[in-house]
XYZ file of C-alpha atoms in Angstrom:
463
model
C -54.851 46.541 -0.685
C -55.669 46.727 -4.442
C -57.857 50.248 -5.191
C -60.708 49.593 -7.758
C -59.813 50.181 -10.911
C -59.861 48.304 -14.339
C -56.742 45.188 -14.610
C -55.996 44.163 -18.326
C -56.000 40.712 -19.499
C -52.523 39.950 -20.206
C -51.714 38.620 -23.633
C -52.332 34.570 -22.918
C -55.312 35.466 -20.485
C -57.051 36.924 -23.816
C -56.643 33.875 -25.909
C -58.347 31.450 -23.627
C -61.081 34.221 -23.055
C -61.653 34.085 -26.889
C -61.284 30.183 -26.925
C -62.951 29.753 -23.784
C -66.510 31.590 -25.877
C -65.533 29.814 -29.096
C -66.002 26.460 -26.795
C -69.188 27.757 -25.436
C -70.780 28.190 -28.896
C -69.796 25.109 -30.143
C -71.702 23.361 -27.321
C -68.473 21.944 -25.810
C -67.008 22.435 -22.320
C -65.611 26.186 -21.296
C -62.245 25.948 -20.186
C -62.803 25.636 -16.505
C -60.011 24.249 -14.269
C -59.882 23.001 -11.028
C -57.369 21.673 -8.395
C -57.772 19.168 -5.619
C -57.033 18.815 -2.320
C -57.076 16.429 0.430
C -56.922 17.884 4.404
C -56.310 15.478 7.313
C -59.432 17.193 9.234
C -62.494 18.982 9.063
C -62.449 22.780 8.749
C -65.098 24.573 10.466
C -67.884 26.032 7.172
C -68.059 29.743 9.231
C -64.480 29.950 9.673
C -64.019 29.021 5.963
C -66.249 31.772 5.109
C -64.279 34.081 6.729
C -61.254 32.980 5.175
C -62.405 33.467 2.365
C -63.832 36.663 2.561
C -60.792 37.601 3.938
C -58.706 37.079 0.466
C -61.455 38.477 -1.471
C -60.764 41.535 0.067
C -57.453 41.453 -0.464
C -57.546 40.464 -3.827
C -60.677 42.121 -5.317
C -60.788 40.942 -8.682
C -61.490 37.577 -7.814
C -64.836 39.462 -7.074
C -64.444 41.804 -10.488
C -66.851 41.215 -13.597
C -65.254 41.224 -16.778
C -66.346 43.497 -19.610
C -65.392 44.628 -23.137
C -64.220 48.207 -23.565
C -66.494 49.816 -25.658
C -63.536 52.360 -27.277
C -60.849 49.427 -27.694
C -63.149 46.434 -28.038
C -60.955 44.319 -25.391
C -61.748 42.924 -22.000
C -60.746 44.031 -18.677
C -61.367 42.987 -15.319
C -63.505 45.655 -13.913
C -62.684 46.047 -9.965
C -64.492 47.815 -7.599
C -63.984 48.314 -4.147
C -64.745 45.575 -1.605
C -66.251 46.034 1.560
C -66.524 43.195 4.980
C -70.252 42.568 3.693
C -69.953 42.464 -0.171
C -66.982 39.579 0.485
C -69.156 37.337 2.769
C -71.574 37.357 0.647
C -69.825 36.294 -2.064
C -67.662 33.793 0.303
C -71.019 32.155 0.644
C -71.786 32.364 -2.642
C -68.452 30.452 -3.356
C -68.739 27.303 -0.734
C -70.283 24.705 -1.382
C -70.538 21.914 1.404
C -71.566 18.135 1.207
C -71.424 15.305 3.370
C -69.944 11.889 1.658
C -69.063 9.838 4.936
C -71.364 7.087 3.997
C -71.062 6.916 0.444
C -69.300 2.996 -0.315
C -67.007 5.280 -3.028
C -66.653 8.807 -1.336
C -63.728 9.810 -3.989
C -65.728 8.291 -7.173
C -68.371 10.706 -5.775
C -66.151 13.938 -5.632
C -64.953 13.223 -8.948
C -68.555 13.188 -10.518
C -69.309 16.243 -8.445
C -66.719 17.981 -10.070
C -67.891 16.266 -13.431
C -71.228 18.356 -12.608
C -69.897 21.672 -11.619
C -67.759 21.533 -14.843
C -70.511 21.661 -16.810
C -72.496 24.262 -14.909
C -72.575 27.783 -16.539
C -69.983 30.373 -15.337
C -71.236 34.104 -15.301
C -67.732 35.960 -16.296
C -69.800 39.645 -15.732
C -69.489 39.127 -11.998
C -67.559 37.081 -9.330
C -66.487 35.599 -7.416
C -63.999 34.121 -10.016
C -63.170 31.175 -7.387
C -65.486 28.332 -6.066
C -64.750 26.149 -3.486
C -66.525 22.471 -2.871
C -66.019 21.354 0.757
C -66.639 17.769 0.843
C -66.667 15.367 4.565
C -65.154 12.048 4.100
C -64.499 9.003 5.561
C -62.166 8.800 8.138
C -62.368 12.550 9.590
C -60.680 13.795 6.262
C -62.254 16.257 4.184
C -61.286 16.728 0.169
C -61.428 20.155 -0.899
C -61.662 21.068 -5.185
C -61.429 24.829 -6.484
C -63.131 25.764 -9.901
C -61.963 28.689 -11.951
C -62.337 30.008 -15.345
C -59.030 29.177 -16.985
C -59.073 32.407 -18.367
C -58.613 34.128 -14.696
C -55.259 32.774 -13.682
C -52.801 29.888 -14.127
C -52.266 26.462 -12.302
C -49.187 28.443 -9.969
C -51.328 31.416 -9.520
C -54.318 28.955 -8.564
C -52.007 27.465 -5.968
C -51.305 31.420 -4.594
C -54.635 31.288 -3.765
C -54.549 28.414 -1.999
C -51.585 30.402 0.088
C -53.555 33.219 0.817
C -56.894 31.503 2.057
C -54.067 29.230 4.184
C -52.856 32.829 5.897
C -56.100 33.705 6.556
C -57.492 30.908 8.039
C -54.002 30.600 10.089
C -55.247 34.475 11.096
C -58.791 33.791 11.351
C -58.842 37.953 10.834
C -59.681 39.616 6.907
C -58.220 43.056 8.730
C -54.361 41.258 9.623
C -54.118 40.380 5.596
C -52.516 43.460 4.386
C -49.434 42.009 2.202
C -48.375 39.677 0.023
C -46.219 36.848 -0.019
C -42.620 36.704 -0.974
C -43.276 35.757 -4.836
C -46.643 37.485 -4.881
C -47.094 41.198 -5.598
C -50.183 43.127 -5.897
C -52.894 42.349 -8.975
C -52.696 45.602 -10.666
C -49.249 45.364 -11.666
C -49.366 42.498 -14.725
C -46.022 41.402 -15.675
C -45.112 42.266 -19.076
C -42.924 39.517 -20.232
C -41.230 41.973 -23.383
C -40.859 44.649 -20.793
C -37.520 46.444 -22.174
C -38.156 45.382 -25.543
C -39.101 48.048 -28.442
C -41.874 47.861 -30.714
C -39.260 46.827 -33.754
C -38.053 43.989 -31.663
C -41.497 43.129 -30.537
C -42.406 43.242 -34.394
C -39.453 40.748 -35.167
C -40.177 38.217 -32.735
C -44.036 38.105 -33.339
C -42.652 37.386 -37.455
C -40.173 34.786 -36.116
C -43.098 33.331 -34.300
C -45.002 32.721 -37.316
C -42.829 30.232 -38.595
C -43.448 28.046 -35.229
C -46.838 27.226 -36.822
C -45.579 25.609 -39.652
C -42.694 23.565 -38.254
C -44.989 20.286 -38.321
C -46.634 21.598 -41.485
C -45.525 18.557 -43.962
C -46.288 15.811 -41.231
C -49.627 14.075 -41.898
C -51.348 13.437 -38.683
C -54.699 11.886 -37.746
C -56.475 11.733 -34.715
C -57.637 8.724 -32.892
C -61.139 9.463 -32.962
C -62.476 10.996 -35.635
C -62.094 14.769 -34.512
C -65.801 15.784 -34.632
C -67.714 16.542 -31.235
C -70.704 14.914 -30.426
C -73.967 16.879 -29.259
C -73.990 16.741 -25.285
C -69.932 16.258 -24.179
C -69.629 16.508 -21.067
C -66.483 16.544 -19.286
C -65.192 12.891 -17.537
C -62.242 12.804 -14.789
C -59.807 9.855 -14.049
C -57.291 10.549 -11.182
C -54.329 8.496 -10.444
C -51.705 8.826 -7.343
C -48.244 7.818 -6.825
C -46.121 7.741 -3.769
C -44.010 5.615 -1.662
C -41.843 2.668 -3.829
C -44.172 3.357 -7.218
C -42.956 6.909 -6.975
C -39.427 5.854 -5.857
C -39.398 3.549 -9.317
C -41.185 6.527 -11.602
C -37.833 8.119 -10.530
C -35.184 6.138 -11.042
C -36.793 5.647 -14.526
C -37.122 9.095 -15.214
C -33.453 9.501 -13.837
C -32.599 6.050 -16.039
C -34.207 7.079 -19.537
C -34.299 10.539 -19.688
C -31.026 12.610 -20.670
C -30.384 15.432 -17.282
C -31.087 18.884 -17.638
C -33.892 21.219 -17.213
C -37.145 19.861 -16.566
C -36.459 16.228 -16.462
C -39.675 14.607 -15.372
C -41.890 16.463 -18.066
C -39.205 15.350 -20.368
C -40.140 11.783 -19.137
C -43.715 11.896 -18.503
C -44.429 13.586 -22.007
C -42.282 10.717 -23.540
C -44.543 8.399 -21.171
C -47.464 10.154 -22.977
C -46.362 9.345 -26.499
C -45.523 6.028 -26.030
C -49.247 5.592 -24.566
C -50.953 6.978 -27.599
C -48.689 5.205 -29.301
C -50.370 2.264 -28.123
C -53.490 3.451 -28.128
C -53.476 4.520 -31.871
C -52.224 0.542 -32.529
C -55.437 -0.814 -30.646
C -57.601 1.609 -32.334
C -56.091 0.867 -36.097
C -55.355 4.277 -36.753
C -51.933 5.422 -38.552
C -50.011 8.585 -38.604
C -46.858 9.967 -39.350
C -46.167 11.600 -36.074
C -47.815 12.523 -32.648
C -48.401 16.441 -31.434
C -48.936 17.439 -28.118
C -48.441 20.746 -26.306
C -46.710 21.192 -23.036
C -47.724 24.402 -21.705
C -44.241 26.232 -19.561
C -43.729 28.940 -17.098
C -43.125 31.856 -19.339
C -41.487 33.664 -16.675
C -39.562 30.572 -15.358
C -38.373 30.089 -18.989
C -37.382 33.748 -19.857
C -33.589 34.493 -18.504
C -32.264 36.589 -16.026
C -33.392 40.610 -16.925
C -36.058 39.220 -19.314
C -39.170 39.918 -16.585
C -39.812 40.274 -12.632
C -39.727 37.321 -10.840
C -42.815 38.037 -8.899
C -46.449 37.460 -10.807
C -49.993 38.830 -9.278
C -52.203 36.189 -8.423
C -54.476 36.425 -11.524
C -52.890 35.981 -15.127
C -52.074 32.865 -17.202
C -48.353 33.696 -18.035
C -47.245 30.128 -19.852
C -46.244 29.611 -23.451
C -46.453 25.983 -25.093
C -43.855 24.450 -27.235
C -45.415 21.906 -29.514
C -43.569 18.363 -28.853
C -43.496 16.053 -32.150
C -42.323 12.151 -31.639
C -42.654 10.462 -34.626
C -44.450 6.871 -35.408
C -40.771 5.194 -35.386
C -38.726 7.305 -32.909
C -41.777 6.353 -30.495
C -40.693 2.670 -29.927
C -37.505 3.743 -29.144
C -37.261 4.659 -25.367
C -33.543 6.321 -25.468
C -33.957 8.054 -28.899
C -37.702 9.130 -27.689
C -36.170 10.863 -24.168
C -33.274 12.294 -26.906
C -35.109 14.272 -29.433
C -37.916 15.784 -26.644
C -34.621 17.036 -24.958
C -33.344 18.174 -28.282
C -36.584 19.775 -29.106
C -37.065 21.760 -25.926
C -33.535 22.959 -26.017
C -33.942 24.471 -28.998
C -37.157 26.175 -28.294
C -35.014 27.642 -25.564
C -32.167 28.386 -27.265
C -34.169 30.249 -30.013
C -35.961 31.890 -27.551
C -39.124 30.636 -28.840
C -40.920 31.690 -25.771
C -40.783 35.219 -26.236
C -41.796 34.435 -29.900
C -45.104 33.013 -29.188
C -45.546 35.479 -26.396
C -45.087 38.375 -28.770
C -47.518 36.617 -30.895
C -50.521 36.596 -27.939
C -48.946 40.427 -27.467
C -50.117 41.337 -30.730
C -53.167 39.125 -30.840
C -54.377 40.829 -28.085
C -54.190 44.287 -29.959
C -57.640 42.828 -31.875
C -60.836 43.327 -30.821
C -62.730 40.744 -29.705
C -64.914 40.168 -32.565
C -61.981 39.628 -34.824
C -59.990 37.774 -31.979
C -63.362 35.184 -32.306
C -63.137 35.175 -36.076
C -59.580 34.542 -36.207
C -59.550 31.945 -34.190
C -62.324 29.832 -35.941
C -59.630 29.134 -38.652
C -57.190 26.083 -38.431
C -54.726 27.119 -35.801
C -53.084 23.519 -35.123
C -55.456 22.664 -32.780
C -56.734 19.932 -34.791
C -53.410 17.986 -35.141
C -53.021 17.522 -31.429
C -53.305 13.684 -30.070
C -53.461 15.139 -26.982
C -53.070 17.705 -24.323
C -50.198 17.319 -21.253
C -49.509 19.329 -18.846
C -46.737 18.918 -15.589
C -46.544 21.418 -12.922
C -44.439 21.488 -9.626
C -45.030 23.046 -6.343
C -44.588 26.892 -5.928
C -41.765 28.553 -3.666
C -44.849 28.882 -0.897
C -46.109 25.454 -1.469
C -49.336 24.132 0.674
C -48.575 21.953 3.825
C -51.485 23.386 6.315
C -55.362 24.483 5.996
C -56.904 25.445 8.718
C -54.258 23.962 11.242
C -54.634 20.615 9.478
C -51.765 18.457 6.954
C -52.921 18.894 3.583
C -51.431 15.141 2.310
C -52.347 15.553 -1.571
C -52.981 18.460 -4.114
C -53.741 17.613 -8.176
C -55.554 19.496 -10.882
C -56.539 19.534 -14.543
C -58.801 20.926 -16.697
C -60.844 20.047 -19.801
C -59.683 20.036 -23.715
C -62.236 20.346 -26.606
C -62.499 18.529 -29.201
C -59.703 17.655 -31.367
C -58.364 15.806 -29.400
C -60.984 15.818 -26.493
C -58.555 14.236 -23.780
C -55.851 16.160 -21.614
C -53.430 14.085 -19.078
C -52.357 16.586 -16.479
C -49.853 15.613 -13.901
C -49.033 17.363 -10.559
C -46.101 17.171 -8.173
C -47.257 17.172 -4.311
C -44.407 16.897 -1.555
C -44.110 12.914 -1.931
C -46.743 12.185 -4.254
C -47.138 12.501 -8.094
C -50.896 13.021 -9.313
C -52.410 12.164 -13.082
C -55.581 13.636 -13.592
C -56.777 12.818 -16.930
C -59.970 14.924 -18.126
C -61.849 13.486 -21.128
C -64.836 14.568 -23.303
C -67.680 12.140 -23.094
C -68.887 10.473 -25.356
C -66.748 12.096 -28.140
C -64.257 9.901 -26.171
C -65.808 6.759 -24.507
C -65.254 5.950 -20.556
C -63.719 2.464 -22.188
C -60.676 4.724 -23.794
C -59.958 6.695 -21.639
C -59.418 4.120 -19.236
C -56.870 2.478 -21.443
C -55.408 5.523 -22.463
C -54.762 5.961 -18.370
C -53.936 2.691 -17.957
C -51.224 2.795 -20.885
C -49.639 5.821 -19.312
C -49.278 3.888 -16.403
C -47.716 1.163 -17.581
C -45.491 3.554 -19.043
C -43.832 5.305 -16.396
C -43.441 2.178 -14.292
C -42.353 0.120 -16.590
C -39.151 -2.069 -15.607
């Protein structure tokens, strides 16, 4: 069990804090993500409950408030101890049930329940930092979706938690869950990804890391839309699902286009990506030198053997994001395309450019949080972005069972303010491959973002 106490943000964990409030007071989404699931039954609301009180105990500071230190001006997670009444209560406080057996579109309906919770204010000076909707559908099914402030934990520790409240509801006992699972260790221990390195080193890589920022400096780059948010965004969801013979061909193209190595399918699906806004921007009449997206990694699946424990605690955001450029020509150019994003990430590799931009976030975080805010209200690159994109796999525990039932599909995403206002997310799931593609309306109309979608379709099963 973890003994109250106060956790740290980690580095990354403190830079969507500050972004997630710099949303916030622009009037534009907080950077809330969420992850759904579908379950081939129905799982009993009171034994849910107890689940779920069951990992709250075990992991308390998805129940702890955060606050700013009044001596170093930084947040921390403050935990306190958490007894068998405090985590029902909150349990309850977390579940939210609703029947959609006789709606004519039950899954157009979870996706605008989700639109609504998105956009529903999130209290970070108390918890619980994990909310679960528990919707009935057709066909004896139920679809599950968890909501979380970005800012808590990552997509891979989001599907931890999905582990634990599995174990408990497998125990159906909050007093058996006294450990955690292989690849899991206890949430006071953040990883520090420089661990071993000195303060000089530390010092050198943060100045190497400055000159990431300017690597796409002399592109000029324009957005589709015209960058500015309107009053009222709200954020929009599209999902898409692959499996059987259209996953079987998103394969063999990925297999047929894209150079091997590391990370081949977000080498393909980001390609995917560009060639859709490519296409986009041609509709839309809009020119530009280049296209810039992110693709957020695994800083401790990137960092080499010695670099950092292979375990993680369930809370933390540990991923770094190498900035991906195709430009307007290379674009059309399916084999050159798949060539230079392999060339690009293999030098942000090979240059260690992940411990770069980690020791960047390392010494960001030294600010307090008033300067953090004013820092980031300057041009940080956000604004050149045509997009966000994100791919992430299973983890080594992955989720087959909830509550003695198949879970047959898992997805996520999460929204992206404005520039660019639209972030494709896709999600690996035993035999399935997931798009969910989260959109700020009406900065970005339903219309576009359908063919944006649509595009990136086309894309990745094109013949």
């Amino acid at each position: 069990m973890v003994s109250p106490g106060p956790i740290p943000l980690n580095p990354c964990d403190y830079l969507y804090f500050t972004h997630h409030e710099l949303q916030l007071k622009k009037s534009q989404p907080g950077n809330i993500a969420f992850m759904v699931f579908d379950v081939a039954g129905d799982i009993d609301a009171e034994k849910l409950i107890r689940a779920l009180a069951g990992v709250f105990q075990l992991h308390p500071a998805l129940l702890a408030g955060l606050k700013i230190s009044l001596t170093k001006g930084r947040p921390y997670w403050k935990v306190q101890a958490v007894d068998a009444t405090a985590s029902e209560a909150a349990a309850r406080k977390a579940c939210r049930r609703v029947d959609l057996r006789n709606e004519r579109d039950a899954p157009a309906a979870f996706l605008r329940l989700i639109e609504v919770h998105l956009g529903e204010a999130w209290p970070l000076s108390a918890g619980p930092k994990m909310r679960i909707d528990h919707a009935l559908m057709p066909g004896g099914t139920s679809r599950f979706a968890i909501l979380w402030p970005h800012l808590f934990t990552d997509a891979e520790g989001a599907q931890w938690f999905l582990t634990q409240l599995s174990r408990q509801l497998a125990e159906n006992s909050p007093d058996q869950a006294d450990d955690y699972p292989e690849g899991l260790t206890g949430d006071q221990r953040p990883i520090d990804v420089l661990d071993g390195y000195g303060l000089s080193h530390r010092v050198s890589l943060f100045r190497r890391g400055l000159g990431l920022q300017k690597q796409h400096g002399g592109l000029k780059v324009k957005q589709v839309l015209d960058g500015a948010a309107k009053p009222g965004n709200v954020c929009r969801l599209i999902h898409r699902e692959w499996g059987g013979d259209a996953l079987l061909k998103i394969q063999q193209n990925a297999k047929k286009w894209t150079p091997p190595g590391p990370a081949l399918y977000a080498r393909f699906l980001g390609a995917c990506v560009f060639r859709a806004l490519h296409r986009i921007y041609q509709r839309e009449g809009v020119e530009t030198e280049a296209y810039l997206m992110p693709l957020p990694l695994s800083v401790l699946a990137m960092s080499q053997e010695g670099d950092v424990q292979r375990e993680r605690p369930l809370l933390g955001n540990y991923l770094v994001s190498p900035v991906l450029c195709a430009t307007r020509e290379i674009v059309e150019d399916r084999a050159a395309l798949a060539s230079e994003l392999s060339r690009q990430l293999i030098e942000y590799r090979r240059s260690r450019a992940h411990l770069m931009q980690w020791a960047m976030v390392w010494m960001a975080a030294k600010m307090r949080s008033g300067v953090y805010r004013w820092v980031l209200k300057r041009p940080m690159g956000f604004e050149k972005l045509a997009s966000g994109f994100s791919y992430y796999g299973e983890i080594s525990d992955p989720l087959r069972l909830l509550g003695g039932f198949k879970v047959t599909n898992l997805w996520g995403s999460g929204p992206m303010p404005v520039p660019p206002g639209w972030n494709p997310v896709f999600s690996r799931f035993a035999d399935k491959l997931n798009l969910g593609l989260t959109y700020c309306s009406p900065t970005v109309s339903d219309e576009l973002a359908r063919s944006y979608a649509g595009a990136i379709e086309e894309e990745i099963l094109a013949s």
